[in-house]
Amino acid sequence: AETVKVGVIGVFSGGFARWGEQFKQAIEVFQKHHGKVVNGNTIEIILRDAGGPDPAKARQLAEELILREKVQFLAGFAFTPNAMAVAELITEAKMPTVIFNAATAVITRRSPYFVRVSFTLPQVSAPIAVWAPKNGIKKVVTVVSDYAPGHDSEQTFIKVFKANGGEILESIRIPLSTTDFAPFFERVLQQKPDAMFMFGPGGPPSVAMINTWASRLKPAGIQLVTTNETQAIDLPKIGRAAIDAIGSSNFTEIIDTPLNKRLRADMTAMFGPDQVPDVATVGTYDGLQLIYMTVAKLGPRPNPDDVMKFWTSGLKWESPRGPIAIDPKERDIIQGVHLRRVKEVDGKLINVDFEIVPDVKDPWKEENK
Amino acid sequence: MATATVILLDGLAYGMVLFIISVGLTVTMGLMRVVNLAHGGFAMAGGYLAAMMIRAGVPFFAAAALATLAAGILGGIAEMTVFRPLYRKGELAQVLMTFGLTFVFIAALTWLFGTDVKILPIPSYLAGPVDLGFRTYPTYRLFLIVVGLLLFLLVWFVIEGSLYGARLRAAVDNPRMARAVGIDVNRLFTITFVIGCALAGFGGVIGAEMLQLDPFYALRYLVLFLVVVAVGGLGSFKGSFVAAITLGVVETAGKFLFTDIAAFLLFALVFVLLLWRPNGLLPPKSVA
Amino acid sequence: MSAFAHPALSVRGLCKSFGALRVAQSIDLELAHGARVGLIGPNGAGKTTLVNLLTGVLPADAGTISLEGEVIDKLKPEGRVRRGLARTHQINTLLVEESVRDNVAIAIAERERVAWSMLRYAKAWRACLEEADERLREMGIMDVADRRVSALPYGQQRLLEIAIALALKPRVLLLDEPAAGVPAAEAHHIHEVLERLPAEIAILIIEHDMDVVFRFARHIVVMVQGRVLKRGAPAEIAADPQVRAVYLGRSTV
Amino acid sequence: MSLGLGVENLSAGYGPTVVLDGLSLEVPPGGTLAVLGRNGVGKTTLLATLMGLTTLHHGTIKLGEQAIEGLPTHVRNRIGLGYVPQEREIFPSLTAEENLAVSFHEGGWSIEAVFDLFPALKERRHNTGNRLSGGEQQMLAIGRALVGAPRVLLLDEPLEGLAPIVIEALVEALTRIQRESGVTMILVEQKAELALSLTRDAVILDRGRIVFRGSSAALKADEATQAQLLGVAAKRR
Amino acid sequence: MNPAWHALPWLLAIAFYFTAGGYLSLGTSILVYILLTLSLDLALGYAGIITLGHAAFFGFGAYGAALFAIHVNADPLLGLVVATAVTAVFAVVTGMLILHTQGVTLLMLTLAIAVLLAEAANRAYKVTGGDDGLQFTMGPVLGLFRFDLWGQTAYLYTLVILFVWFVIAWKVVHSPFGRSLDGIRQSQARMRAIGTPVWWRLIAIYAISAAMAGSAGALSAQTTRFVGLNTLGLLVSGIAVVMLVLGGTRRLYGAFLGAAVYVVVQDFAAKVNPFYWMFVIGGLLMATVLFLEGGLMEVLDIGRRWLRRLLRGSDPT
Ligand SMILES: Nc1ncnc2c1ncn2[C@@H]1O[C@H](COP(=O)(O)OP(=O)(O)OP(=O)(O)O)[C@@H](O)[C@H]1O
Ligand SMILES: Nc1ncnc2c1ncn2[C@@H]1O[C@H](COP(=O)(O)OP(=O)(O)OP(=O)(O)O)[C@@H](O)[C@H]1O
Ligand SMILES: [Mg+2]
Ligand SMILES: [Mg+2]
């Protein structure tokens, strides 16, 4: 029996520490479900803190994990730049690397040793752009945070929305440093669209954006279309302002797959009533599933190329979010996308799915073959 | 026209939040000349405390008052332990100390409350919209404007005009000599620091609707506070008030009109204002 | 044209107001080479302000200043110093963290234009230090050369102020109460040092100690409320009833 | 009510450095003492030590019957020590008037009385400290001590930078205060002649010790001692 | 100071090279931070230029090096020189605008420049890659030494550049020019009164300091072959100030100690508990201020005195 080391690079401190907390909780729940031993080999998970989007630090940690800790797998990555920064390194070191969260489409093309189990931004932005024009949303103003992920989802939405007969009235990019969103939303109000498509940076600004929508645009009958902004974990913070917001996500927390039910129950049992599984949770959970499968199949010291061969062999498995698969060619995830609306049920805010688009591949890769 | 009014109101409300949250820093950094990077920490502590109390059923205003008090007490303790040896050590030591203190604040709040955004529920009578005649507008923003104005008048009369203010400036200018004319500098500083931190805590509570609370609050908004104090003129309440309103209104209008350059507005404005008036918009008499 | 064709310093119509307060009202002043002029006047008459205007620390509202025939109105303070105009400060302005010697040496380095050199430490700087010692010896404060200025008694700080100004080898020297805070014996010493300076240097001295002024100055200008009230030989001034009334009082000179 | 000041075996300085070395002196209630000496002998240090602004190594200071060496500076001021520092130390960001107002204690001179003594200052009452001329600052420093209801005045070269006519007025005023309210006074001054005519007793310091004590009148007449200890003979050549 | 002491940090750095194992890239990033902190010591420590904007130069150098490598030439040294020079020019231009101010005003102006630059870089994502950052490849150093997986080349390359800059910094602060900076920090009025062109001199040291910070940025980009927006971030400026004050200003070696201790403690504490390392760092900073007047360098001073006493066997005082 040997020890298999998995280095997880996350963000456990600073302004984005919430991501790290989710990684950590998911890891603990997963270990409760599956133990720490696979075929007699102990799986040891080593957490490393990049402190935020800090590519140089991520790269340094990756080097250390590879060279000093001699890990068999790298994993984690909340932020795209951190993932991108290790691409060259993992290629050279032949280090199989599982992305738990970072969602910019292009990442997996940067190294043949990347595989992603989270989602891509185009993947969750496209289905809702198909749905909207068919459901009375013809004119839209897009409002996204002015950084790469925002651009990614804006571009996808606009392209697909237009292709499906919609009209974009204006595209606004909001600086990341914004604290008061009112002037931007007043501008949206002036355009009188049917809906606003929104992508925020998560955390406090996203909460503020939805609040501003509720107080200014919703009374004027302008709907809110978003991707992952209305996660169950955030809903209590946004409050009733979130009601009626339309979302498009690779994971709706209350779906009743058996695995998700168990995950949910254990999360609340272990970490308190406020803790619910989230996109980052299932990303982490499935990442570990993949690693455990790999060790079970290839043993504790697999050849990296064998690992990649295994990962590109058309893998499919059951995630808390439902069935998922790995695209053998792109090493990116294929999964269902949930279209949903925030409702208040029994005094609790929840996302209610109204459509699940199955087996969505990353549209960006489809387009940029 | 209606839109212009709304933008103006938004600008005012935003400016008032900036003022409310920075006024404590005008006291500690502006008047006392302590480079107090921990200001956000005290504000955040106040906000968290109020959030907790409201959750436990304490009414909003009572919670705000208690949180203000608590932040003040916390400030008093900090003053007597870590700040007092700091006054004579110069700005850089103060940077290091208050930066360290901020880290401790962040770690402590993360440890106690986790990394999530903490919601500070506002009472229902302030939460909804009011009808302005031509459209509705969030009540809380009007409330912010009123509170900001009242607070300004209060601190202005209490500190700027009074002998207390003069004593404080004397003690900051030259503590040795201030003692020699009979001023109890230590007590004066403790009291003042308590006031500054209480104001920070108050700002943390009242401003939480716009500047959301999470452990990183202490650093995230720090620059914003510093900007107001610097553009206003170090140690001038009138100055920070005018600066906050100017920045608030101009930035808000700019964002509405020129979304494309929104990211540059605030700091371009700060840059221009400070090059134009290096001592701030309304500096205290002795530097004007 | 030789430098001597022009007065060392000449001021025409210099004006300055602080708000409503007019501290310089069309002041004319001329310092010939080798002049020893005393500037006296009540507290707040504008003497220090005049020095600040001459050295460019304050911008004048109107008027021209020329140094050896060259108009220097547009020059910054440092430019004026480099053209030979030096001063001492009424309120000490010293580098308090430095040693006494370094205070002087830094000034010498500036005068010798070696202060821009970044890479040659040894030679240039050592020469500055050596000269600094000479200056300190001259002022009688060599024994404290290695002390930090902040630990220096006030009187010796005053002497250091003068030492620095002299180290600049100025052609026009403006002294703002050099002897204040200096005991009589040392004041006498200052007098001797000044006497030993090259004869062509023009010196303007502001003092409230009449012993010092009347011993040193060959010509006296009396300033009141931003205007020149009287100019003349010391004896004339001492006897002038107007000057007595506003400034000298009963004091014997 | 006037109080005397007594100092016993005082050693004080800056940090570990000792400047005053076992110094003792006594000023009776209502007495006046001139402290003379060359540059750097410790005159300023002596006054600063009385105010509690230096490091006290050992020794006692008594104000009347009360031992005050353990009291903080501001308390010393409040029980009657008024201090005019050598470098004036005006509060630069306060106006002239505020400088006086923050120093005021019940029973001291009124601000108006100070302005009457120094009319020049009155005209500049709204100037901040950093915008006063050197002499105006000196007047203000003196005024600041007077409004503080001093029972003992510690004056460190208070005449520096003042116009002769102002000095006259000030000397007159000090004499008057002294006569009327019996304030005890310690005067450090470079102008020995003036200092001696203003005081009853005198000491001369050298390197932290007292090398002469006697009556001011006697010292004034004793040019030999002055020449030897102060080097003033040169002046009256 | 005894010359032997000067050799010590460099010997340690070389010894680290042979013993580092997987920590070599941590070592490289420490060296980069030392260089950045050292640059700050020139501007902030010696010349008293209060700045929270050094990230602008760090990032300028980093993007300069990356863009040069991508679009012009992949030679590291050439890229380094170009990035450094360009940063210096940028500093001269901005310095001319702002260096007549002081104190908090200057602080805010430097900060504003850094923020505006960061926003500009974000907006120019076609050039800079925006939030995704830029990944690129570097040629071998001097055409001979490839950047290897173990980070050996990166470490030595960085160490050599740091050494070169250190020698320059040492010369500068001990030159008459450096002495005049000391003067300017203490009293600009005094320096003007002896004829010092204060503004120009500040611009000069600002440019030198910026060039150095630009080099640090360039090295950071070159050794990781990646540059992201965080290089322009406020945190970089802030941390550099903290490292400098922690180590001790105006000592040059203070930058070494401050940066090394900060990075190592942070790295170590974050390993023990990734969530709460801020407690440890925060406590360290506070304790340093409270107990050490001159930063961590004071510990060395105390140690050195102690050692000397031990060696002599008696107390020379
Ligand atoms: N920046 C300023 N703003 C307003 N008033 C000023 C300023 N600087 C100086 N003054 C005033 O201008 C007048 C002239 O000041 P100045 O320092 O020139 O006097 P002075 O003749 O040197 O007096 P002294 O003999 O007391 O040194 C004073 O009354 C002073 O209060
Ligand atoms: N801050 C200080 N730190 C250390 N030593 C000091 C300090 N201030 C003064 N000294 C030293 O104390 C001694 C006495 O200084 P003090 O200022 O009391 O002299 P003084 O008699 O008032 O001189 P002066 O006539 O020049 O005002 C001097 O040797 C001086 O160097
Ligand atoms: Mg004057
Ligand atoms: Mg003295």
Short mmCIF file of N, CA and C in Angstrom, two decimals, chain B residues 73 76 79-80 106 114 129 141-142 162 179-180 187 200 210 231 238 242 275 279 288:
data_model
loop_
_atom_site.label_atom_id
_atom_site.label_comp_id
_atom_site.label_asym_id
_atom_site.label_seq_id
_atom_site.Cartn_x
_atom_site.Cartn_y
_atom_site.Cartn_z
N ILE B 73 -15.39 51.10 21.92
CA ILE B 73 -14.67 50.45 23.02
C ILE B 73 -13.48 49.66 22.50
N GLY B 76 -10.88 51.98 21.80
CA GLY B 76 -10.24 52.45 23.02
C GLY B 76 -9.21 51.46 23.53
N GLU B 79 -6.28 51.52 21.29
CA GLU B 79 -5.49 52.73 21.49
C GLU B 79 -4.55 52.58 22.68
N MET B 80 -5.11 52.07 23.76
CA MET B 80 -4.29 52.01 24.98
C MET B 80 -3.21 50.94 24.90
N ILE B 106 -9.14 40.49 9.94
CA ILE B 106 -9.68 39.63 8.88
C ILE B 106 -9.67 38.18 9.32
N GLY B 114 -16.78 32.79 9.34
CA GLY B 114 -16.63 32.23 8.00
C GLY B 114 -16.40 33.32 6.97
N PRO B 129 -39.38 50.85 -1.45
CA PRO B 129 -39.25 52.06 -2.24
C PRO B 129 -40.19 53.15 -1.75
N ARG B 141 -31.84 54.82 0.52
CA ARG B 141 -30.89 55.80 -0.03
C ARG B 141 -31.21 57.21 0.45
N LEU B 142 -32.50 57.51 0.54
CA LEU B 142 -32.88 58.82 1.07
C LEU B 142 -32.45 58.93 2.53
N SER B 162 -14.96 73.56 18.22
CA SER B 162 -14.84 73.62 19.68
C SER B 162 -13.40 73.68 20.16
N ARG B 179 1.41 68.95 26.55
CA ARG B 179 1.44 68.55 27.96
C ARG B 179 1.88 69.73 28.81
N ALA B 180 2.85 70.46 28.29
CA ALA B 180 3.39 71.57 29.08
C ALA B 180 2.40 72.71 29.25
N ARG B 187 -5.20 61.01 27.57
CA ARG B 187 -6.64 60.84 27.68
C ARG B 187 -7.34 61.40 26.43
N ALA B 200 -16.34 54.84 12.79
CA ALA B 200 -16.07 53.77 11.82
C ALA B 200 -17.12 52.69 11.95
N MET B 210 -24.58 49.24 0.95
CA MET B 210 -23.82 49.44 -0.29
C MET B 210 -22.46 48.78 -0.25
N VAL B 231 -8.51 63.62 -0.55
CA VAL B 231 -9.03 64.63 -1.48
C VAL B 231 -9.68 65.76 -0.70
N LYS B 238 -15.24 69.45 6.73
CA LYS B 238 -15.88 70.09 5.59
C LYS B 238 -15.28 69.52 4.31
N VAL B 242 -17.22 67.58 1.39
CA VAL B 242 -17.27 68.07 0.01
C VAL B 242 -16.64 67.04 -0.94
N LEU B 275 -3.86 66.97 -8.15
CA LEU B 275 -2.85 67.80 -8.82
C LEU B 275 -3.27 69.26 -8.79
N ASN B 279 -3.26 70.03 -1.47
CA ASN B 279 -3.58 69.92 -0.04
C ASN B 279 -5.02 69.52 0.21
N ALA B 288 -3.75 75.76 4.12
CA ALA B 288 -4.43 76.28 2.92
C ALA B 288 -3.55 77.26 2.16
#
